Tab-separated table of C-alpha atoms in Angstrom:
chain	number	residue	atom	x	y	z
A	1	UNK	CA	-38.760	-24.496	6.915
A	2	UNK	CA	-38.460	-23.711	10.529
A	3	UNK	CA	-35.635	-20.629	10.884
A	4	UNK	CA	-34.927	-20.945	14.599
A	5	UNK	CA	-32.931	-17.906	16.235
A	6	UNK	CA	-30.669	-19.933	18.618
A	7	UNK	CA	-27.944	-18.979	21.420
A	8	UNK	CA	-24.538	-20.632	20.882
A	9	UNK	CA	-25.465	-22.775	24.055
A	10	UNK	CA	-28.989	-23.939	22.460
A	11	UNK	CA	-28.026	-24.637	18.564
A	12	UNK	CA	-27.452	-28.229	18.831
A	13	UNK	CA	-30.267	-28.959	21.114
A	14	UNK	CA	-32.184	-26.943	18.420
A	15	UNK	CA	-31.139	-28.918	15.424
A	16	UNK	CA	-31.565	-32.546	17.453
A	17	UNK	CA	-35.245	-31.446	18.389
A	18	UNK	CA	-36.431	-30.618	15.004
A	19	UNK	CA	-33.998	-32.324	12.808
A	20	UNK	CA	-34.102	-28.958	10.457
A	21	UNK	CA	-32.119	-26.671	8.962
A	22	UNK	CA	-31.346	-24.022	11.419
A	23	UNK	CA	-30.077	-20.311	11.154
A	24	UNK	CA	-27.573	-19.636	13.873
A	25	UNK	CA	-27.024	-15.855	14.105
A	26	UNK	CA	-23.833	-14.446	15.704
A	27	UNK	CA	-23.938	-12.866	19.423
A	28	UNK	CA	-24.101	-9.371	18.562
A	29	UNK	CA	-21.126	-6.839	19.981
A	30	UNK	CA	-20.579	-3.519	20.808
A	31	UNK	CA	-22.640	-0.730	22.645
A	32	UNK	CA	-26.087	-2.367	23.558
A	33	UNK	CA	-25.233	-5.708	23.554
A	34	UNK	CA	-27.339	-7.978	25.564
A	35	UNK	CA	-28.248	-11.647	25.516
A	36	UNK	CA	-29.141	-13.223	22.474
A	37	UNK	CA	-33.051	-13.462	21.795
A	38	UNK	CA	-35.128	-16.882	22.214
A	39	UNK	CA	-37.935	-17.823	20.973
A	40	UNK	CA	-39.188	-18.770	23.993
A	41	UNK	CA	-42.439	-19.971	22.413
A	42	UNK	CA	-40.168	-23.020	20.602
A	43	UNK	CA	-37.944	-24.148	23.215
A	44	UNK	CA	-38.911	-22.501	26.801
A	45	UNK	CA	-35.408	-22.617	28.016
A	46	UNK	CA	-33.377	-19.614	29.613
A	47	UNK	CA	-30.257	-17.936	28.334
A	48	UNK	CA	-28.932	-18.269	31.545
A	49	UNK	CA	-25.301	-17.847	30.737
A	50	UNK	CA	-25.261	-15.756	27.217
A	51	UNK	CA	-23.072	-13.045	26.799
A	52	UNK	CA	-24.164	-9.397	27.685
A	53	UNK	CA	-22.384	-5.812	27.956
A	54	UNK	CA	-23.443	-3.647	31.136
A	55	UNK	CA	-22.733	-0.136	31.827
A	56	UNK	CA	-19.220	-1.095	33.474
A	57	UNK	CA	-18.077	-3.944	31.239
A	58	UNK	CA	-19.024	-7.293	30.105
A	59	UNK	CA	-20.858	-10.252	31.550
A	60	UNK	CA	-22.927	-12.881	31.661
A	61	UNK	CA	-26.791	-13.327	32.063
A	62	UNK	CA	-27.356	-15.078	35.546
A	63	UNK	CA	-29.683	-15.134	38.033
A	64	UNK	CA	-29.894	-12.575	40.423
A	65	UNK	CA	-29.285	-14.628	43.546
A	66	UNK	CA	-25.938	-16.163	41.734
A	67	UNK	CA	-24.473	-12.619	40.867
A	68	UNK	CA	-21.727	-12.004	42.963
A	69	UNK	CA	-20.820	-8.456	41.122
A	70	UNK	CA	-22.992	-5.948	39.428
A	71	UNK	CA	-26.671	-7.073	38.548
A	72	UNK	CA	-28.400	-4.650	35.900
A	73	UNK	CA	-32.253	-4.197	35.791
A	74	UNK	CA	-32.000	-3.062	32.325
A	75	UNK	CA	-33.186	-5.417	29.643
A	76	UNK	CA	-29.452	-6.251	28.306
A	77	UNK	CA	-30.888	-9.926	28.933
A	78	UNK	CA	-34.220	-8.664	27.247
A	79	UNK	CA	-35.689	-12.245	26.464
A	80	UNK	CA	-35.276	-13.576	29.855
A	81	UNK	CA	-37.222	-13.756	32.974
A	82	UNK	CA	-36.959	-11.103	35.214
A	83	UNK	CA	-34.919	-12.816	37.828
A	84	UNK	CA	-31.978	-13.373	35.085
A	85	UNK	CA	-30.222	-9.947	34.660
A	86	UNK	CA	-26.557	-9.096	33.208
A	87	UNK	CA	-24.376	-9.618	36.061
A	88	UNK	CA	-20.835	-7.911	35.553
A	89	UNK	CA	-18.017	-9.553	38.232
A	90	UNK	CA	-15.318	-6.915	38.647
A	91	UNK	CA	-13.392	-7.696	41.825
A	92	UNK	CA	-11.779	-5.360	44.117
A	93	UNK	CA	-9.262	-5.226	47.002
A	94	UNK	CA	-9.026	-3.101	50.266
A	95	UNK	CA	-6.366	-3.196	52.270
A	96	UNK	CA	-5.624	-6.734	51.821
A	97	UNK	CA	-9.794	-7.987	51.742
A	98	UNK	CA	-11.102	-8.795	48.383
A	99	UNK	CA	-14.813	-8.519	47.559
A	100	UNK	CA	-16.438	-7.310	44.383
A	101	UNK	CA	-18.245	-4.508	42.856
A	102	UNK	CA	-21.884	-4.208	43.097
A	103	UNK	CA	-24.432	-0.996	42.743
A	104	UNK	CA	-25.344	0.285	46.072
A	105	UNK	CA	-28.450	1.395	45.361
A	106	UNK	CA	-29.719	-1.870	43.204
A	107	UNK	CA	-27.866	-4.824	44.877
A	108	UNK	CA	-26.924	-4.176	48.376
A	109	UNK	CA	-24.251	-5.798	50.177
A	110	UNK	CA	-26.026	-8.622	52.142
A	111	UNK	CA	-23.652	-9.641	55.151
A	112	UNK	CA	-21.069	-7.343	54.340
A	113	UNK	CA	-20.291	-3.670	54.111
A	114	UNK	CA	-19.476	-0.823	51.010
A	115	UNK	CA	-16.259	0.693	51.143
A	116	UNK	CA	-16.687	4.455	50.105
A	117	UNK	CA	-13.494	4.113	48.305
A	118	UNK	CA	-12.691	4.702	44.820
A	119	UNK	CA	-11.777	0.712	44.017
A	120	UNK	CA	-14.357	0.295	41.682
A	121	UNK	CA	-15.210	1.829	38.059
A	122	UNK	CA	-18.118	3.636	37.180
A	123	UNK	CA	-20.430	6.323	39.250
A	124	UNK	CA	-20.346	6.656	43.030
A	125	UNK	CA	-23.158	4.046	43.200
A	126	UNK	CA	-20.655	1.090	42.574
A	127	UNK	CA	-18.725	0.182	45.537
A	128	UNK	CA	-16.535	-2.413	46.898
A	129	UNK	CA	-18.470	-4.904	48.717
A	130	UNK	CA	-17.090	-6.245	51.246
A	131	UNK	CA	-18.224	-9.768	53.026
A	132	UNK	CA	-16.792	-10.475	56.575
A	133	UNK	CA	-15.325	-8.514	59.752
A	134	UNK	CA	-14.205	-5.642	58.062
A	135	UNK	CA	-10.443	-4.628	58.860
A	136	UNK	CA	-10.027	-3.122	62.202
A	137	UNK	CA	-13.598	-3.004	63.505
A	138	UNK	CA	-13.250	-3.392	67.379
A	139	UNK	CA	-9.548	-2.619	67.663
A	140	UNK	CA	-8.604	-0.185	70.262
A	141	UNK	CA	-7.997	3.623	69.430
A	142	UNK	CA	-6.312	6.470	71.265
A	143	UNK	CA	-6.574	10.049	70.534
A	144	UNK	CA	-4.491	12.161	72.707
A	145	UNK	CA	-5.082	10.746	76.277
A	146	UNK	CA	-8.715	9.487	75.686
A	147	UNK	CA	-9.371	5.832	74.746
A	148	UNK	CA	-12.038	4.639	72.228
A	149	UNK	CA	-13.086	1.348	69.943
A	150	UNK	CA	-12.623	1.609	66.080
A	151	UNK	CA	-16.219	0.867	64.510
A	152	UNK	CA	-17.569	1.217	61.200
A	153	UNK	CA	-19.386	4.758	60.360
A	154	UNK	CA	-21.464	3.143	57.951
A	155	UNK	CA	-22.615	0.478	59.825
A	156	UNK	CA	-21.944	0.769	63.411
A	157	UNK	CA	-22.224	4.493	64.234
A	158	UNK	CA	-21.024	5.780	67.403
A	159	UNK	CA	-23.986	6.045	70.034
A	160	UNK	CA	-23.710	8.085	73.187
A	161	UNK	CA	-20.314	9.482	71.534
A	162	UNK	CA	-18.432	10.543	68.841
A	163	UNK	CA	-15.988	9.397	65.230
A	164	UNK	CA	-12.641	11.254	65.612
A	165	UNK	CA	-11.809	12.014	62.037
A	166	UNK	CA	-8.087	11.309	62.410
A	167	UNK	CA	-6.086	8.276	61.148
A	168	UNK	CA	-6.209	6.613	64.311
A	169	UNK	CA	-7.502	2.901	63.291
A	170	UNK	CA	-6.926	0.247	60.282
A	171	UNK	CA	-8.365	-0.117	57.754
A	172	UNK	CA	-10.580	1.371	55.176
A	173	UNK	CA	-11.875	5.408	55.704
A	174	UNK	CA	-15.125	3.994	56.946
A	175	UNK	CA	-13.466	2.551	60.249
A	176	UNK	CA	-12.941	5.484	62.344
A	177	UNK	CA	-11.947	5.779	66.418
A	178	UNK	CA	-15.342	6.002	67.886
A	179	UNK	CA	-14.901	7.963	71.013
A	180	UNK	CA	-17.454	8.037	74.243
A	181	UNK	CA	-16.739	10.539	76.733
A	182	UNK	CA	-19.594	13.008	77.216
A	183	UNK	CA	-18.160	16.143	79.144
A	184	UNK	CA	-14.910	14.039	80.068
A	185	UNK	CA	-13.467	14.695	76.514
A	186	UNK	CA	-10.014	16.410	76.810
A	187	UNK	CA	-10.325	19.520	76.344
A	188	UNK	CA	-14.037	19.606	76.451
A	189	UNK	CA	-14.998	22.815	79.295
A	190	UNK	CA	-11.504	24.228	79.663
A	191	UNK	CA	-11.051	28.010	79.080
A	192	UNK	CA	-9.887	29.776	75.812
A	193	UNK	CA	-9.365	32.946	74.693
A	194	UNK	CA	-8.849	34.374	71.252
A	195	UNK	CA	-7.631	37.883	70.921
A	196	UNK	CA	-9.218	39.303	74.108
A	197	UNK	CA	-12.365	37.419	73.869
A	198	UNK	CA	-13.183	35.001	76.500
A	199	UNK	CA	-15.016	31.256	75.602
A	200	UNK	CA	-15.390	27.763	76.431
A	201	UNK	CA	-13.899	24.423	74.727
A	202	UNK	CA	-16.583	22.735	73.282
A	203	UNK	CA	-17.434	19.604	70.703
A	204	UNK	CA	-18.321	20.726	67.270
A	205	UNK	CA	-20.665	17.897	66.762
A	206	UNK	CA	-21.584	16.976	69.743
A	207	UNK	CA	-21.975	19.982	71.670
A	208	UNK	CA	-22.302	23.002	69.081
A	209	UNK	CA	-22.252	26.283	70.122
A	210	UNK	CA	-25.677	28.356	70.715
A	211	UNK	CA	-25.721	31.517	70.863
A	212	UNK	CA	-21.878	31.924	69.507
A	213	UNK	CA	-19.289	30.696	67.012
A	214	UNK	CA	-16.627	28.132	67.104
A	215	UNK	CA	-12.864	29.720	66.133
A	216	UNK	CA	-10.983	26.946	64.330
A	217	UNK	CA	-7.794	27.950	65.380
A	218	UNK	CA	-5.999	25.734	67.812
A	219	UNK	CA	-7.339	27.223	71.336
A	220	UNK	CA	-8.083	23.865	72.878
A	221	UNK	CA	-6.390	20.786	73.689
A	222	UNK	CA	-7.869	17.386	72.332
A	223	UNK	CA	-9.199	16.435	68.450
A	224	UNK	CA	-9.639	18.512	65.873
A	225	UNK	CA	-13.551	18.125	66.773
A	226	UNK	CA	-13.293	20.457	70.076
A	227	UNK	CA	-13.163	24.199	69.416
A	228	UNK	CA	-13.209	27.641	71.146
A	229	UNK	CA	-16.642	28.592	71.431
A	230	UNK	CA	-17.226	32.390	71.665
A	231	UNK	CA	-20.067	34.313	72.598
A	232	UNK	CA	-20.626	37.792	72.318
A	233	UNK	CA	-22.511	38.700	68.727
A	234	UNK	CA	-21.040	41.694	67.389
A	235	UNK	CA	-18.621	42.238	70.365
A	236	UNK	CA	-16.366	39.667	69.259
A	237	UNK	CA	-12.787	41.620	68.534
A	238	UNK	CA	-12.698	43.542	64.861
A	239	UNK	CA	-15.988	42.707	63.505
A	240	UNK	CA	-17.619	45.831	62.146
A	241	UNK	CA	-14.171	47.429	61.647
A	242	UNK	CA	-13.116	48.713	57.924
A	243	UNK	CA	-10.791	46.843	55.969
A	244	UNK	CA	-9.044	47.910	52.697
A	245	UNK	CA	-7.744	45.252	50.457
A	246	UNK	CA	-5.642	46.803	47.355
A	247	UNK	CA	-7.698	50.078	47.382
A	248	UNK	CA	-10.837	48.178	48.244
A	249	UNK	CA	-13.022	48.825	50.990
A	250	UNK	CA	-14.957	46.682	52.733
A	251	UNK	CA	-16.101	45.339	56.439
A	252	UNK	CA	-14.594	42.939	58.944
A	253	UNK	CA	-17.231	40.262	59.594
A	254	UNK	CA	-17.801	36.869	60.907
A	255	UNK	CA	-17.633	34.269	58.498
A	256	UNK	CA	-19.930	31.410	60.221
A	257	UNK	CA	-22.134	34.070	61.997
A	258	UNK	CA	-22.571	36.838	59.712
A	259	UNK	CA	-21.870	35.955	56.017
A	260	UNK	CA	-21.189	38.571	52.863
A	261	UNK	CA	-24.227	38.656	51.458
A	262	UNK	CA	-23.829	40.399	48.078
A	263	UNK	CA	-20.142	39.943	48.073
A	264	UNK	CA	-17.146	37.959	48.971
A	265	UNK	CA	-14.679	37.414	51.959
A	266	UNK	CA	-10.768	38.108	51.294
A	267	UNK	CA	-8.914	35.292	53.164
A	268	UNK	CA	-5.643	37.785	53.922
A	269	UNK	CA	-5.346	39.213	57.082
A	270	UNK	CA	-6.838	42.576	56.723
A	271	UNK	CA	-8.951	42.024	60.191
A	272	UNK	CA	-7.830	41.868	63.872
A	273	UNK	CA	-9.284	38.998	65.515
A	274	UNK	CA	-9.600	35.689	65.371
A	275	UNK	CA	-9.666	33.660	62.015
A	276	UNK	CA	-13.177	33.610	61.683
A	277	UNK	CA	-13.100	37.445	61.228
A	278	UNK	CA	-12.575	38.078	57.511
A	279	UNK	CA	-12.615	41.341	55.455
A	280	UNK	CA	-16.137	41.370	53.262
A	281	UNK	CA	-16.147	43.066	49.916
A	282	UNK	CA	-18.831	43.781	48.067
A	283	UNK	CA	-18.896	43.242	44.026
A	284	UNK	CA	-21.398	42.234	41.830
A	285	UNK	CA	-19.234	39.910	39.885
A	286	UNK	CA	-18.621	38.172	43.399
A	287	UNK	CA	-14.602	38.838	43.664
A	288	UNK	CA	-13.528	40.121	40.449
A	289	UNK	CA	-9.731	41.517	41.574
A	290	UNK	CA	-7.145	40.017	43.216
A	291	UNK	CA	-5.202	36.802	43.104
A	292	UNK	CA	-7.315	33.640	41.758
A	293	UNK	CA	-6.498	31.482	44.388
A	294	UNK	CA	-7.565	33.958	47.046
A	295	UNK	CA	-10.995	34.418	45.057
A	296	UNK	CA	-11.427	30.358	44.702
A	297	UNK	CA	-10.926	30.688	48.419
A	298	UNK	CA	-13.379	33.403	48.962
A	299	UNK	CA	-15.708	31.525	47.009
A	300	UNK	CA	-15.299	28.551	48.914
A	301	UNK	CA	-15.634	30.560	52.498
A	302	UNK	CA	-19.387	31.471	51.577
A	303	UNK	CA	-20.183	27.936	52.153
A	304	UNK	CA	-19.475	28.455	55.847
A	305	UNK	CA	-21.512	26.165	58.195
A	306	UNK	CA	-23.075	24.137	55.105
A	307	UNK	CA	-23.597	20.356	56.007
A	308	UNK	CA	-21.194	17.923	54.635
A	309	UNK	CA	-22.745	15.535	52.107
A	310	UNK	CA	-20.621	12.899	50.753
A	311	UNK	CA	-20.611	13.297	47.043
A	312	UNK	CA	-22.093	16.976	47.230
A	313	UNK	CA	-21.233	19.456	45.119
A	314	UNK	CA	-21.339	20.393	41.226
A	315	UNK	CA	-20.618	23.974	39.405
A	316	UNK	CA	-24.187	25.154	40.550
A	317	UNK	CA	-23.286	25.014	44.038
A	318	UNK	CA	-24.823	22.266	46.901
A	319	UNK	CA	-26.223	19.163	46.282
A	320	UNK	CA	-27.881	15.989	48.414
A	321	UNK	CA	-25.310	13.602	49.655
A	322	UNK	CA	-25.021	10.010	47.616
A	323	UNK	CA	-24.630	6.368	48.981
A	324	UNK	CA	-23.748	5.048	51.152
A	325	UNK	CA	-23.433	8.067	53.117
A	326	UNK	CA	-26.679	9.075	52.535
A	327	UNK	CA	-28.523	10.815	55.773
A	328	UNK	CA	-30.322	14.060	53.785
A	329	UNK	CA	-28.317	16.438	53.978
A	330	UNK	CA	-27.607	19.114	51.218
A	331	UNK	CA	-24.532	20.777	50.896
A	332	UNK	CA	-20.401	19.773	50.178
A	333	UNK	CA	-17.697	16.772	50.321
A	334	UNK	CA	-14.077	17.891	50.787
A	335	UNK	CA	-13.726	17.744	46.633
A	336	UNK	CA	-16.839	18.673	45.552
A	337	UNK	CA	-16.567	22.361	47.745
A	338	UNK	CA	-13.231	22.928	45.922
A	339	UNK	CA	-14.320	21.877	42.607
A	340	UNK	CA	-17.499	24.312	43.023
A	341	UNK	CA	-15.139	27.112	43.912
A	342	UNK	CA	-12.952	26.748	41.318
A	343	UNK	CA	-15.712	26.840	38.834
A	344	UNK	CA	-17.428	30.091	40.289
A	345	UNK	CA	-14.471	31.766	39.607
A	346	UNK	CA	-12.418	30.446	36.856
A	347	UNK	CA	-15.469	28.800	34.857
A	348	UNK	CA	-13.349	25.291	34.722
A	349	UNK	CA	-15.630	22.433	35.053
A	350	UNK	CA	-13.390	20.137	37.134
A	351	UNK	CA	-16.456	17.931	37.858
A	352	UNK	CA	-17.008	17.416	33.554
A	353	UNK	CA	-13.276	17.064	33.382
A	354	UNK	CA	-13.136	13.592	35.581
A	355	UNK	CA	-11.048	15.674	38.009
A	356	UNK	CA	-13.684	15.367	40.893
A	357	UNK	CA	-12.505	12.637	42.923
A	358	UNK	CA	-10.080	13.614	45.404
A	359	UNK	CA	-6.854	11.001	44.038
A	360	UNK	CA	-7.816	12.107	40.425
A	361	UNK	CA	-7.211	15.666	41.085
A	362	UNK	CA	-4.570	15.276	43.068
A	363	UNK	CA	-2.595	12.048	40.368
A	364	UNK	CA	-3.377	14.019	37.378
A	365	UNK	CA	-0.866	15.734	35.261
A	366	UNK	CA	-0.565	19.217	35.155
A	367	UNK	CA	-1.368	19.089	31.283
A	368	UNK	CA	-4.361	17.129	31.987
A	369	UNK	CA	-4.891	19.444	35.270
A	370	UNK	CA	-4.677	22.840	33.335
A	371	UNK	CA	-3.016	24.048	36.375
A	372	UNK	CA	0.470	23.731	38.078
A	373	UNK	CA	1.793	21.704	41.405
A	374	UNK	CA	3.836	23.342	43.759
A	375	UNK	CA	6.147	21.828	46.659
A	376	UNK	CA	3.939	22.080	49.834
A	377	UNK	CA	6.485	24.472	51.597
A	378	UNK	CA	5.608	26.828	48.819
A	379	UNK	CA	1.974	26.835	49.512
A	380	UNK	CA	-0.086	30.046	49.163
A	381	UNK	CA	-3.616	30.979	49.850
A	382	UNK	CA	-6.069	29.693	47.715
A	383	UNK	CA	-3.781	26.461	46.914
A	384	UNK	CA	-5.592	22.975	47.026
A	385	UNK	CA	-3.560	20.731	50.043
A	386	UNK	CA	-3.898	17.227	50.122
A	387	UNK	CA	-3.797	14.069	52.564
A	388	UNK	CA	-3.414	10.535	51.982
A	389	UNK	CA	-0.541	8.618	53.701
A	390	UNK	CA	2.349	8.307	52.045
A	391	UNK	CA	0.094	10.261	48.854
A	392	UNK	CA	1.788	7.800	46.130
A	393	UNK	CA	-0.077	7.903	42.777
A	394	UNK	CA	1.582	4.336	41.882
A	395	UNK	CA	1.368	2.383	44.966
A	396	UNK	CA	-2.022	3.613	47.183
A	397	UNK	CA	-4.118	6.070	44.667
A	398	UNK	CA	-7.142	5.567	46.185
A	399	UNK	CA	-5.549	6.312	49.920
A	400	UNK	CA	-5.373	10.060	48.737
A	401	UNK	CA	-8.705	10.625	50.452
A	402	UNK	CA	-9.183	14.803	51.577
A	403	UNK	CA	-8.421	18.056	50.094
A	404	UNK	CA	-8.879	21.624	51.230
A	405	UNK	CA	-7.516	25.038	50.505
A	406	UNK	CA	-4.946	26.749	52.346
A	407	UNK	CA	-5.824	30.322	54.156
A	408	UNK	CA	-2.517	32.037	53.745
A	409	UNK	CA	0.803	32.087	52.345
A	410	UNK	CA	2.833	29.437	54.234
A	411	UNK	CA	-0.270	28.866	56.640
A	412	UNK	CA	-1.494	26.080	58.781
A	413	UNK	CA	-5.109	26.931	58.273
A	414	UNK	CA	-7.133	25.317	55.532
A	415	UNK	CA	-10.659	25.925	54.589
A	416	UNK	CA	-12.295	22.496	54.027
A	417	UNK	CA	-15.362	20.503	54.415
A	418	UNK	CA	-14.018	17.733	57.140
A	419	UNK	CA	-16.676	14.751	57.390
A	420	UNK	CA	-19.521	13.691	58.628
A	421	UNK	CA	-18.931	13.430	62.040
A	422	UNK	CA	-18.322	17.178	62.349
A	423	UNK	CA	-20.965	17.902	59.744
A	424	UNK	CA	-19.991	21.500	58.838
A	425	UNK	CA	-17.815	23.386	56.152
A	426	UNK	CA	-15.074	25.229	58.579
A	427	UNK	CA	-11.444	25.847	58.862
A	428	UNK	CA	-8.972	23.259	60.247
A	429	UNK	CA	-5.763	22.975	61.205
A	430	UNK	CA	-3.509	21.495	58.638
A	431	UNK	CA	-0.734	20.019	61.368
A	432	UNK	CA	-3.849	19.175	63.116
A	433	UNK	CA	-5.573	17.119	60.710
A	434	UNK	CA	-4.195	13.813	62.156
A	435	UNK	CA	-1.840	13.120	59.205
A	436	UNK	CA	0.746	15.272	56.954
A	437	UNK	CA	0.231	16.945	54.272
A	438	UNK	CA	0.857	15.625	50.734
A	439	UNK	CA	3.968	16.967	49.123
A	440	UNK	CA	2.328	18.983	46.450
A	441	UNK	CA	-0.412	21.866	46.283
A	442	UNK	CA	-2.160	22.532	43.135
A	443	UNK	CA	-2.444	26.058	42.459
A	444	UNK	CA	-5.526	27.175	40.700
A	445	UNK	CA	-3.819	29.938	38.041
């Protein structure tokens, strides 16, 4: 008697061909489920259409060319040809545009673009693939008095100009206002003054500040990319002077230029000069005293000047950027910076807790967070401040897209990793970010 292992689609055919009793086994279920095994030597027919389970959910075995969703190279359809893989089709929607979740590294998005928002389950490698013309691309935009064109950061770039990270374009986070301007950008080339020190307003992303440093205060007109470039080495006001924090002696140093090797910066107003000049306190533990929020901020400030790396950051420190914004940088993204600082100071691993994504952190309950939320008006140094339109966790959860750390009680400055365009961890104005902050802050105490 021939015992034929058959799929539900094929057992009738097997019985007709062989006219013998056949053993029909149920399709396996649970973890590791794949296509039902076929003895190809008997029928040599593919098991296309059989049930399978991939990492992100249940699917069917299909030709890779026919799969609109995630096609897995793992042997979830073990006895099928190489071009038949487990296909899991999960739909996604970004601003009214429909697409399918696909793997950035394995499947790609031929004829379309991946949206980096959190519209799909699974790892950062699973993104929403949107076909056709992306919403907002080609529209006009205006930043201050400067006109530009909305373009895709990941696909189009902004040759000969720069992207402004504000919300000046419709569509996804990948669509930004491309400003072509050279030195004609509003504010660039104008004089600025910080305390008694004179400087020049320059573009952070395009011009840099060779031989000096940018002060993140609002001393220049134009976009957040235009900052006051101060030259002068140790002659900067306040640098080198003594400071004292709750009986602990320190030295005022430049965060962006000097750093605080073997210690940490306290973000309080203990030093004269600009926001870049902070009190450096030496401590074996990297900040053993003081308020927890201030120590979280101080730890984050140690990353001053590191590159922005999308998906970068862990409890161990900076890490490589991830697709779709993979430019070979090692650093932090906005939430990675915050979670790293919290982990270093408190030992709480927000990465492992599933709270690493910005909207996951903001929308989590206080019991899940382990921390309390306070109205933005009650913000203190070290609180996490968020941005995302209406900041509505029910109707537009994924729209909550940025987080920074408040730098002083009730203040207007935040410490953050802005984006790939500015590409450095730095201080920025909350009110000048381009959109209003969310109604609540998170306090890590």
